[in-house]
Short mmCIF file of C-alpha atoms and ligand atoms in Angstrom, two decimals:
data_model
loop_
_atom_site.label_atom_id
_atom_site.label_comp_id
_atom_site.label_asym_id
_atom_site.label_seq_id
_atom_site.Cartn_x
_atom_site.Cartn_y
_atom_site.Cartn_z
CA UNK A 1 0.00 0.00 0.00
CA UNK A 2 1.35 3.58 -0.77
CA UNK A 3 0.35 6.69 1.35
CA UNK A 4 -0.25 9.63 -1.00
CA UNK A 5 2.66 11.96 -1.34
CA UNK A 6 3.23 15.00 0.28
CA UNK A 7 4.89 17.99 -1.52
CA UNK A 8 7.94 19.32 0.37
CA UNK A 9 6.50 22.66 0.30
CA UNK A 10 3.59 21.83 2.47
CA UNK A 11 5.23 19.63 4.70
CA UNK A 12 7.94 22.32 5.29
CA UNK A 13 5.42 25.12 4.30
CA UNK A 14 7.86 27.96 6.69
CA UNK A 15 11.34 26.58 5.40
CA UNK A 16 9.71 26.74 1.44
CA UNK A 17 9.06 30.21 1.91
CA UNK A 18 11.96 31.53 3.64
CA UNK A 19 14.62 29.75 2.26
CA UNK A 20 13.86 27.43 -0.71
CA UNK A 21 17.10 26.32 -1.69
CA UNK A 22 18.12 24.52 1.39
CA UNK A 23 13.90 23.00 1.46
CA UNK A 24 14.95 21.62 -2.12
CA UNK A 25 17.77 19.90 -0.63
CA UNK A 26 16.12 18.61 2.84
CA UNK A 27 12.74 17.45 0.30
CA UNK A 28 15.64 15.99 -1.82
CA UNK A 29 16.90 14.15 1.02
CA UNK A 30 14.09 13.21 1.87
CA UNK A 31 13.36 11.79 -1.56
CA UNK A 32 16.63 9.84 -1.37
CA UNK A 33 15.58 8.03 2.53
CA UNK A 34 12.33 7.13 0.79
CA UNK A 35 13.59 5.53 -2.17
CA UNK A 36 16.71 3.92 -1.08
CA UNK A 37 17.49 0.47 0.39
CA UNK A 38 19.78 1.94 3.32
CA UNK A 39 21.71 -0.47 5.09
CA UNK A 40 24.13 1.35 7.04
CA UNK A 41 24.04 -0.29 10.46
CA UNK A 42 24.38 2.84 12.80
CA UNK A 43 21.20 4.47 10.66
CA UNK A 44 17.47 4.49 11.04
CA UNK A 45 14.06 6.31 10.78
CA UNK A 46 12.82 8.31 13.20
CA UNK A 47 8.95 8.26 14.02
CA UNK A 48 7.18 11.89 13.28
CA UNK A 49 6.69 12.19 17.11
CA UNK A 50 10.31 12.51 17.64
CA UNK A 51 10.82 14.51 14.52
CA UNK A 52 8.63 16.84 15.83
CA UNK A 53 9.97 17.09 19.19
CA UNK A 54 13.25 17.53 17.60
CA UNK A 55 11.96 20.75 15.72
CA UNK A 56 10.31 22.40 19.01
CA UNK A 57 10.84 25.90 20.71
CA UNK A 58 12.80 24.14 23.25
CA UNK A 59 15.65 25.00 21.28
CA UNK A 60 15.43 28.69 22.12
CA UNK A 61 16.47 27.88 25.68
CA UNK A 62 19.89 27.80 27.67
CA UNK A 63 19.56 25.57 30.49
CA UNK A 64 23.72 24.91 31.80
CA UNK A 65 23.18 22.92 35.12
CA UNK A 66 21.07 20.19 35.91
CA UNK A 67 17.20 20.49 37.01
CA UNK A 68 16.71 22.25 39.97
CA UNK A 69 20.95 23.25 39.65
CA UNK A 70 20.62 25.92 36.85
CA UNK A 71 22.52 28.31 35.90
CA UNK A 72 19.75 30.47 33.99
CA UNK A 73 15.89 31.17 35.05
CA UNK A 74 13.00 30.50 33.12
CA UNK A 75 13.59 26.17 33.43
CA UNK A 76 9.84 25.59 34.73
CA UNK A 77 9.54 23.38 31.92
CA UNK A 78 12.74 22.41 30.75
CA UNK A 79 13.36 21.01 33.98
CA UNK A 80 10.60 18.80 34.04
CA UNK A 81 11.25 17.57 29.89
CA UNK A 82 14.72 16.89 31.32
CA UNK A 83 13.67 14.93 34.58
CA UNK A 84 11.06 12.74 32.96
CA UNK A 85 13.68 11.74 29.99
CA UNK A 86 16.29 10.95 32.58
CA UNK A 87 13.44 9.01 34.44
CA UNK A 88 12.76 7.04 31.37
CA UNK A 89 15.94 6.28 30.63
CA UNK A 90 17.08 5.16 34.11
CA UNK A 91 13.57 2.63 34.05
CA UNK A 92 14.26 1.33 30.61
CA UNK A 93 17.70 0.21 31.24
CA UNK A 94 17.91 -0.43 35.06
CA UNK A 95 20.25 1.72 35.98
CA UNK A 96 20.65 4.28 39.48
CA UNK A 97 21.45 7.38 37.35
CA UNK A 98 21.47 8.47 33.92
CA UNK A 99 22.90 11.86 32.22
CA UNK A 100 20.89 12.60 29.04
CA UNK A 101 23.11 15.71 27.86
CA UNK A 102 26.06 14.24 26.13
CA UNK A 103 25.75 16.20 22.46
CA UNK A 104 26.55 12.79 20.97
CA UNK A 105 28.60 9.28 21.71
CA UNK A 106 32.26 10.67 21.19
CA UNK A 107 31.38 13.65 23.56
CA UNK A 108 29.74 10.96 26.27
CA UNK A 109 32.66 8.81 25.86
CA UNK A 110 35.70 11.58 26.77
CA UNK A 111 33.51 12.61 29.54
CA UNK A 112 34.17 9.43 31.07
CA UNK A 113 37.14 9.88 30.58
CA UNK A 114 37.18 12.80 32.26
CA UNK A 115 35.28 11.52 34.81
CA UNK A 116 37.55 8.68 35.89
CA UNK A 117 41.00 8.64 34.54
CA UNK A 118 44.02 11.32 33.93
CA UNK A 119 45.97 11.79 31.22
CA UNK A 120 48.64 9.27 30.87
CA UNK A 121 46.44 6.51 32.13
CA UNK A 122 46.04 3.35 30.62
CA UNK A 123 42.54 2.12 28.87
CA UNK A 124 41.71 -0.69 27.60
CA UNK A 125 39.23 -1.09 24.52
CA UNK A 126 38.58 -2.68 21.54
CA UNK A 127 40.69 -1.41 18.07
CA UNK A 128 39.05 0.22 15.42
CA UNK A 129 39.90 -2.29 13.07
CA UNK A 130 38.89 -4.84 14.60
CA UNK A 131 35.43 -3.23 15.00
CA UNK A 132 35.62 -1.31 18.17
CA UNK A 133 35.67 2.64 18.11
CA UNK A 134 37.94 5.53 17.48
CA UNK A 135 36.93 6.74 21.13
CA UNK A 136 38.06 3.53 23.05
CA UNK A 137 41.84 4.65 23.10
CA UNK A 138 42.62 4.34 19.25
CA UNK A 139 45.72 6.22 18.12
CA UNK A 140 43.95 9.29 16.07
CA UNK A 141 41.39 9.84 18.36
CA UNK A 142 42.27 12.25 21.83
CA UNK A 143 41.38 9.22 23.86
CA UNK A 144 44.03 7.63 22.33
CA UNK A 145 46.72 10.55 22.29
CA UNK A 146 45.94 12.00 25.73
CA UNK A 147 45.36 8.27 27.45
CA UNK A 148 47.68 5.12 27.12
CA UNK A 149 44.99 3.28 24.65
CA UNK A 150 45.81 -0.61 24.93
CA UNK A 151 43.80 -2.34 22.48
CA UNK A 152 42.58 -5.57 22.48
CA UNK A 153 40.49 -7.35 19.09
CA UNK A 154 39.09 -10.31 17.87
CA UNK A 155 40.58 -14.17 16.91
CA UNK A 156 41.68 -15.21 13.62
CA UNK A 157 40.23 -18.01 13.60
CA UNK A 158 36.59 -16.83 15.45
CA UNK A 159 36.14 -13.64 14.76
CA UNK A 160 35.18 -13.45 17.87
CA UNK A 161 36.94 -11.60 21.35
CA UNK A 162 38.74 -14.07 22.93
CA UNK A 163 38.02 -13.28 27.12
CA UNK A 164 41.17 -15.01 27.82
CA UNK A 165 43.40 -12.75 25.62
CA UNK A 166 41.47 -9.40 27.06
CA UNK A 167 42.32 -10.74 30.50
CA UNK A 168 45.75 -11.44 30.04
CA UNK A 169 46.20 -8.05 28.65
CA UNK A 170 44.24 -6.63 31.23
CA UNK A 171 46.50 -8.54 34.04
CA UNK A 172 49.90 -7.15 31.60
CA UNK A 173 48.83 -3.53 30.88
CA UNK A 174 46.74 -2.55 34.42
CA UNK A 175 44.33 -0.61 32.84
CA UNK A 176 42.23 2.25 34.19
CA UNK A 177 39.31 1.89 32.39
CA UNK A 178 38.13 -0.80 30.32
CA UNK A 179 35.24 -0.36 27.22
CA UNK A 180 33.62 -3.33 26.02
CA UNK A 181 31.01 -3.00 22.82
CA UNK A 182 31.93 -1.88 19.63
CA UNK A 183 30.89 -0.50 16.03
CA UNK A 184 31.08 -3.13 13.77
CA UNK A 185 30.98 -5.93 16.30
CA UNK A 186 28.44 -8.87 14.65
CA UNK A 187 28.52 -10.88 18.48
CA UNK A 188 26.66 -10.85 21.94
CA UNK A 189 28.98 -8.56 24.12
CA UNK A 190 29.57 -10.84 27.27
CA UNK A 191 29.43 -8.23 30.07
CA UNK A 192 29.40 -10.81 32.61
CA UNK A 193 33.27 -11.56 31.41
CA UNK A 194 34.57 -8.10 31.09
CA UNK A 195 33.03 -7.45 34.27
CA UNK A 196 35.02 -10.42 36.44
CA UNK A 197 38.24 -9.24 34.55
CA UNK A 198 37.63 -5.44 35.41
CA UNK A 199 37.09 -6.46 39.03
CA UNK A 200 40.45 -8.42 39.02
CA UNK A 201 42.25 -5.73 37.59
CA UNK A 202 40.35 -2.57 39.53
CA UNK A 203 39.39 -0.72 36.82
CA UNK A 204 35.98 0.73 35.73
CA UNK A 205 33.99 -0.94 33.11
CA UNK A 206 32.56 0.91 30.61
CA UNK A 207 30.03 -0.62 28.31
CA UNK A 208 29.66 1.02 25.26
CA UNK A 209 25.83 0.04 23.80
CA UNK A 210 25.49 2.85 20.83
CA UNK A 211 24.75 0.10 18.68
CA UNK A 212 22.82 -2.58 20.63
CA UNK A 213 20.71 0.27 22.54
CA UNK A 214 17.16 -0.63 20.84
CA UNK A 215 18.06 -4.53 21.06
CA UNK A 216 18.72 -4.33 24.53
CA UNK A 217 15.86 -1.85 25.82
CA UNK A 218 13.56 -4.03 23.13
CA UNK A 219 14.74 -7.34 24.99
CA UNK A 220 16.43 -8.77 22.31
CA UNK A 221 20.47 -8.47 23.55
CA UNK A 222 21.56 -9.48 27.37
CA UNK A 223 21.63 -6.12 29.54
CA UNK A 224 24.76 -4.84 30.73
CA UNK A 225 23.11 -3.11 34.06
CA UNK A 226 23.85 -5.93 36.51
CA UNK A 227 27.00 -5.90 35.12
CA UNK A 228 29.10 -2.79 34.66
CA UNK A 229 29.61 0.78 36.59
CA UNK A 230 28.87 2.92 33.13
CA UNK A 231 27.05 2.44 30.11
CA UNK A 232 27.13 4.77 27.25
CA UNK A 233 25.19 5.30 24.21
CA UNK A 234 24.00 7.27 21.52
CA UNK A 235 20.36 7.49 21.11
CA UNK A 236 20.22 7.62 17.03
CA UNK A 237 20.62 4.29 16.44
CA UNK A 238 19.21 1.11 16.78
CA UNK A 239 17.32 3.23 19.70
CA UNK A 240 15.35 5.18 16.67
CA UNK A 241 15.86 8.65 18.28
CA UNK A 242 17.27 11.82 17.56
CA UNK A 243 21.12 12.59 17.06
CA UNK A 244 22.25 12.45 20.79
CA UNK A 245 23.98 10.33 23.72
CA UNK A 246 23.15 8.95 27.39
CA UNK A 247 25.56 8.06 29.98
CA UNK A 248 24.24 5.80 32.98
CA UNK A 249 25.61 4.86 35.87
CA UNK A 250 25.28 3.14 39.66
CA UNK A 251 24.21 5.69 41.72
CA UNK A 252 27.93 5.91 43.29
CA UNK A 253 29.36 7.43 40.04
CA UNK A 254 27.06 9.73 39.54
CA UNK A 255 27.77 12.82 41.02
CA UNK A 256 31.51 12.08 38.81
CA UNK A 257 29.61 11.65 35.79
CA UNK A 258 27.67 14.66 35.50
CA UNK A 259 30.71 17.17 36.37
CA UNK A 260 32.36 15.34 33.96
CA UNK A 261 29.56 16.39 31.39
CA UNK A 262 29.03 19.87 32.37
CA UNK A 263 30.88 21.80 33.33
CA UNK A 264 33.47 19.35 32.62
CA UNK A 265 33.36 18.95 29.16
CA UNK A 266 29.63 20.99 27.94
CA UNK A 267 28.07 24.32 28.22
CA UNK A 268 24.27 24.28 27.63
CA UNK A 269 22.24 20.53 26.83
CA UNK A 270 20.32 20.94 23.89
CA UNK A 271 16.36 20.34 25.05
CA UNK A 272 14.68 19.88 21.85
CA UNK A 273 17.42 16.91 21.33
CA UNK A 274 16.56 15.83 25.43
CA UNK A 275 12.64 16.14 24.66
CA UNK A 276 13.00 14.21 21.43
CA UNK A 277 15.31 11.32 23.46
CA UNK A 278 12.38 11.12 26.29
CA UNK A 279 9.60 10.31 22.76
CA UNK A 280 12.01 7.62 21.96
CA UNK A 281 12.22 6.18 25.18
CA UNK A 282 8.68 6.00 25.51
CA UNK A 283 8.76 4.19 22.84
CA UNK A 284 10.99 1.96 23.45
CA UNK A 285 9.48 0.86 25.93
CA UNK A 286 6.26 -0.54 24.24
CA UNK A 287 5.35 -3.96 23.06
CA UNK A 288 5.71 -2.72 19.47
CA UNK A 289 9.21 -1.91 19.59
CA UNK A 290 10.27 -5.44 21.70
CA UNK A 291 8.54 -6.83 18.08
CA UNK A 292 11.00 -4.07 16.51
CA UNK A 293 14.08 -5.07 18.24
CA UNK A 294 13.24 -9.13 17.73
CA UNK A 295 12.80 -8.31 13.75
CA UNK A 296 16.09 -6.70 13.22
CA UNK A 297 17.76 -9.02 14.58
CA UNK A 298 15.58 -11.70 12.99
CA UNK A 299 16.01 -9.66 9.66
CA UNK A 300 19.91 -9.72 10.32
CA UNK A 301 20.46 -13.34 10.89
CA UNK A 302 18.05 -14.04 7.29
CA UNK A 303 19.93 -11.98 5.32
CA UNK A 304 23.59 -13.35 6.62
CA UNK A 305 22.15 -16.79 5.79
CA UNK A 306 21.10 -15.76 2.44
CA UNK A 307 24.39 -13.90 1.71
CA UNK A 308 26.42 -16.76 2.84
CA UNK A 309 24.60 -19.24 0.91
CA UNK A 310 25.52 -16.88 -2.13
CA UNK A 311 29.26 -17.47 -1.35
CA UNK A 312 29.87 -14.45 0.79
CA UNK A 313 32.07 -14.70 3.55
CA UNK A 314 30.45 -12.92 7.16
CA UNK A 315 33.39 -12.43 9.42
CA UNK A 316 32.34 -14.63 12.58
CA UNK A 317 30.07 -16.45 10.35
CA UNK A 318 27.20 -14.69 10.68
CA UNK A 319 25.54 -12.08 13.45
CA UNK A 320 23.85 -12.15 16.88
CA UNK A 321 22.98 -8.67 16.77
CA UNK A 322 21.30 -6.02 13.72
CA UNK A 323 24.39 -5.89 11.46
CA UNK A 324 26.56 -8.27 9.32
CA UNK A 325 30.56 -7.87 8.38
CA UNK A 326 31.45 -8.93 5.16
CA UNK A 327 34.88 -9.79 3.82
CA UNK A 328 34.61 -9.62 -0.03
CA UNK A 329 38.25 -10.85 -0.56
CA UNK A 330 36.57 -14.31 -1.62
CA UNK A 331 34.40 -11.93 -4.27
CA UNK A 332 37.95 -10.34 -5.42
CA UNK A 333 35.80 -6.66 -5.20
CA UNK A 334 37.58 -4.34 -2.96
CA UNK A 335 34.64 -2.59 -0.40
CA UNK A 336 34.70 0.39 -2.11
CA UNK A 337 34.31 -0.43 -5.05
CA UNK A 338 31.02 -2.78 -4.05
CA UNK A 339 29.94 0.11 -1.37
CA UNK A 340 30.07 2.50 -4.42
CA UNK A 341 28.11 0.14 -6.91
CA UNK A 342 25.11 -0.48 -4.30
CA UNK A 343 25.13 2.66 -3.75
CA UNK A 344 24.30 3.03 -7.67
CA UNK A 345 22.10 0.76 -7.09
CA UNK A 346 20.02 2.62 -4.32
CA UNK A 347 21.25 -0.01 -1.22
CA UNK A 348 23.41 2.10 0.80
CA UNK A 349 26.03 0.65 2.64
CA UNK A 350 29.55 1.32 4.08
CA UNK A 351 32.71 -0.26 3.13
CA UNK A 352 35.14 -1.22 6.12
CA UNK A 353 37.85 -2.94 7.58
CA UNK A 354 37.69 -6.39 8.35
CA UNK A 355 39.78 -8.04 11.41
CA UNK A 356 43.14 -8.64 10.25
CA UNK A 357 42.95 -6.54 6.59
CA UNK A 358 45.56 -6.81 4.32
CA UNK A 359 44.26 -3.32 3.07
CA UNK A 360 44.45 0.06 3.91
CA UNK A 361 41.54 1.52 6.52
CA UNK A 362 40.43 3.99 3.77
CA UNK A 363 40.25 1.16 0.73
CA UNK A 364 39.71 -1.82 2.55
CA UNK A 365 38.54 -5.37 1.85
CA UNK A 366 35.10 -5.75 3.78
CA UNK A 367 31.70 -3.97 3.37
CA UNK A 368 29.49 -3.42 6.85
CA UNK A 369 25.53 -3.92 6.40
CA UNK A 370 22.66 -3.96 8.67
CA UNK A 371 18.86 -4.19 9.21
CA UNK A 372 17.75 -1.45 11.68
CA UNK A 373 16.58 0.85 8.88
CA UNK A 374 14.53 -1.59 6.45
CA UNK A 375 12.78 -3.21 9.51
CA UNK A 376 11.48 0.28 10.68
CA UNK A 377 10.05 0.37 7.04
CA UNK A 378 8.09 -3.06 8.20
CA UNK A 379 10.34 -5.22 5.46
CA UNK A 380 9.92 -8.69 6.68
CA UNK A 381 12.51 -11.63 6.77
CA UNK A 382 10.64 -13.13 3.70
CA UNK A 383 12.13 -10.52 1.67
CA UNK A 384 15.63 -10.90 2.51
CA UNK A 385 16.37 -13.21 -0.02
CA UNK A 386 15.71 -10.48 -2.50
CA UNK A 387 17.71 -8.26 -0.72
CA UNK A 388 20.77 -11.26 -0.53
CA UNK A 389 20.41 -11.48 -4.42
CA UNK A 390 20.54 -7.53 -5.35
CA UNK A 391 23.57 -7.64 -3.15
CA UNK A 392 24.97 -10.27 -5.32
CA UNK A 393 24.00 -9.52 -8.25
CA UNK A 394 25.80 -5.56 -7.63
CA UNK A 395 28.67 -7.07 -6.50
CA UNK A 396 29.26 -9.03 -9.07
CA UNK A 397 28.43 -7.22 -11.53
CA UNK A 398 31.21 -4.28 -10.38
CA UNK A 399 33.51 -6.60 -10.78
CA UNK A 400 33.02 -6.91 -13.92
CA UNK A 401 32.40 -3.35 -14.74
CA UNK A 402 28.72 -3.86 -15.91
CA UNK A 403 26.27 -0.97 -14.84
CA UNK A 404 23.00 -2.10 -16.61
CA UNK A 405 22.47 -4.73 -14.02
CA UNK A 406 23.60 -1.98 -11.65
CA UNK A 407 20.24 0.08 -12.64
CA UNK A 408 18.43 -3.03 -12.75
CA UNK A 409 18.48 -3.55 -9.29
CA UNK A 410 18.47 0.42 -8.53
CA UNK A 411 14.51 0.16 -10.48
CA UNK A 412 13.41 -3.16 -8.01
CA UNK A 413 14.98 -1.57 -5.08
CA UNK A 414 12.48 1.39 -5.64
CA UNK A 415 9.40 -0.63 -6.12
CA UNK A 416 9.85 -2.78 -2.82
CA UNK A 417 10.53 0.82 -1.33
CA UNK A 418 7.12 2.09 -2.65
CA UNK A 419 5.55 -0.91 -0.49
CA UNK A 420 7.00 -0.15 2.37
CA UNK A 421 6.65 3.49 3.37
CA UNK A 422 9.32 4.65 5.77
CA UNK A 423 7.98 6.83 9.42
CA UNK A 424 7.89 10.38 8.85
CA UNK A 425 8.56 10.43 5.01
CA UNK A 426 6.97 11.36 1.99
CA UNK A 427 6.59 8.21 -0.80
CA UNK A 428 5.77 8.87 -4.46
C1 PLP B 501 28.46 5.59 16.92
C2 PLP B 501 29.35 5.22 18.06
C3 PLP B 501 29.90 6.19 18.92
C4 PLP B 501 29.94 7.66 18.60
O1 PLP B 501 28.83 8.29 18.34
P1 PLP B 501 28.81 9.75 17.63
O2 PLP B 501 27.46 10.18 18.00
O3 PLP B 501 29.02 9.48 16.18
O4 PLP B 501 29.88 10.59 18.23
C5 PLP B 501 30.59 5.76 20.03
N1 PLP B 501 30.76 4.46 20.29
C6 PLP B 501 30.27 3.50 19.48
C7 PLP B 501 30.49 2.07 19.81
C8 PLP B 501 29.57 3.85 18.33
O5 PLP B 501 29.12 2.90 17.51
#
């Protein structure tokens, strides 16, 4: 079924009128979301609630402080928006305190930094190529130039972290701080694990959920609350809200955590962004998106069957979780190359390292993939084998230099888009 279309100018009726070349290009991307198979495992679709909330008069405010701890009058109501989002949060993941100012997941992560650790101590995290992230102590990052980042990855042989090697490490290097989680990590994050090794070693355990955030507050990934002393996330997600973090914590690193955010780190939160967080939470918390959270990962573990059935080789074998790692050395197509073709093609994707790449980081061998954004469209596992063979059909066919099958695919990608009408879009 298709919903009638909506011109731009009338959904955006103020931003038409007052400035109509950047409404061409939001209506433009809004034309590209709608028609486009997009795969990128860190993306999704907002509802229109927290669209809206994101576009509210709470962004004329300046609220520095925490409610009732202000630095500026006038926070009747901001107070209370950022109260009942904290409230939410805290109930939806079990945890004695939660932060919901971070301006995103890199800012949330060197505030724990800040929070815990001086410069010159050691962390411990996972490497970037290896699928953990630039803020867990990786050379370019600060975290990694102002901290001693120790870096621990996956097996060879697995793909998978080995507990014994992180613990050995751990035991060698005497780290600080540990992060588990990662951002292109295909496997169940065993917080029980990390958290016996942080204990051994003293350190704080940080568990970094940006990914998993949905699947966990959807039931559908193990919790790290009984587990660790932080977790940090972004809300944008697998969460489906707007562009923004969380940091929560046991009520005995609280008081660290939020002079660690402001005025360690932040001036003013941005409300709109908070008020938009508490929609998502909310609905998170329903029945609908547990159904969510069990689909993409439902969707996920279809569509790495159908790809590896189609010769393609999923680092770990396959996924636990919403996304899927794919080493296309087997397919002799670098992951640019294929990221660029399915792009083409209208399935957007990102190419990316795999563990233990014989190519560079900015040309490498793998392509990462996921199912967060299609199953907020409603696609259902029966159509993953469709999406498997447009995969391998682009693929293949930019190997081989041929772009006719390339806008082959790019026309049946748009007609199982037209079915499936994405939340708070226009369709044709
Ligand atoms: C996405 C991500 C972040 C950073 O989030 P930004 O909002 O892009 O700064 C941090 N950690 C992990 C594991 C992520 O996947």
């Amino acid at each position: 079924m298709t919903a009638p279309s909506v011109p731009a100018d009338l959904r955006h009726p103020a931003l038409a009128a007052a400035d109509p070349e950047l409404a061409a290009l939001v209506a433009a991307e809004e034309r590209l979301q709608a028609d486009t198979l997009r795969l990128i495992p860190s993306e999704n679709y907002v509802s229109a609630a927290v669209l809206e909330a994101s576009g509210t008069v709470l962004q004329n405010k300046y609220s520095e402080g925490y409610p009732g701890k202000r630095y500026y009058e006038g926070q009747q109501v901001i107070d209370q928006v950022e109260t009942l989002t904290a409230e939410r949060a805290k109930g939806l993941f079990g945890m004695d305190h939660a932060n919901v100012q971070p301006y995103s997941g890199s800012p949330a992560n060197l505030a724990v930094y800040l929070a815990f650790i001086e410069p010159g101590d050691t962390v411990l995290g996972m490497s970037l190529p290896m699928g953990g992230h630039l803020t867990h102590g990786w050379g370019v990052s600060a975290t990694g130039t102002w901290f001693n980042g120790v870096q621990y990855g996956v097996r060879r042989d697995t793909g998978r972290v080995d507990l014994d090697e992180v613990r050995d490490l751990a035991l060698a290097e005497r780290p600080k701080l540990i992060f588990c989680g990662g951002t292109a990590v295909p496997r169940e994050i065993d917080f029980a694990g990390f958290a016996s090794i942080a204990r051994e070693v003293g350190a704080v355990l940080v568990a970094d959920i940006a990914h998993i955030a949905g699947l966990i507050a959807g039931g559908a990934h193990p919790s790290p609350a009984p587990h660790v002393d932080v977790v940090s996330t972004t809300t944008h997600k697998t969460l489906r809200g707007p562009r923004g973090a969380m940091l929560l914590s046991r009520a005995e690193h609280a008081r660290a955590i939020d002079r660690a955010v402001f005025p360690g780190l932040q001036g003013g939160p941005h409300n709109q962004t908070t008020a938009a967080i508490g929609v998502a939470l909310r609905e998170a918390a329903t029945p609908d998106f547990r159904s969510y959270a069990r689909d993409v990962v439902a969707n996920a573990r279809t569509l790495g069957e159908e790809l590896a059935a189609r010769g393609f080789d999923l680092v770990s074998g396959g996924t636990d979780n919403h996304l899927l790692l794919i080493d296309l050395t087997a397919k002799d197509v670098p992951g640019k190359v294929a990221a660029k073709a399915l792009d083409r093609a209208g399935i957007v994707v990102n190419h990316n390292s795999v563990p233990y790449d014989t190519r560079k980081p900015f040309d490498p061998s793998g392509i990462r993939i996921g199912t967060p954004a299609l199953t907020s469209r409603g696609i259902p596992a029966s159509e993953m084998a469709t999406v498997a063979e447009w995969i391998t059909r682009v693929v293949e066919a930019a190997g081989r230099g041929d772009e006719s099958t390339v806008s082959e695919v790019r026309s049946e990608v748009k007609a199982l888009m037209d079915g499936y009408p994405a939340p708070g879009l226009p369709v044709s």
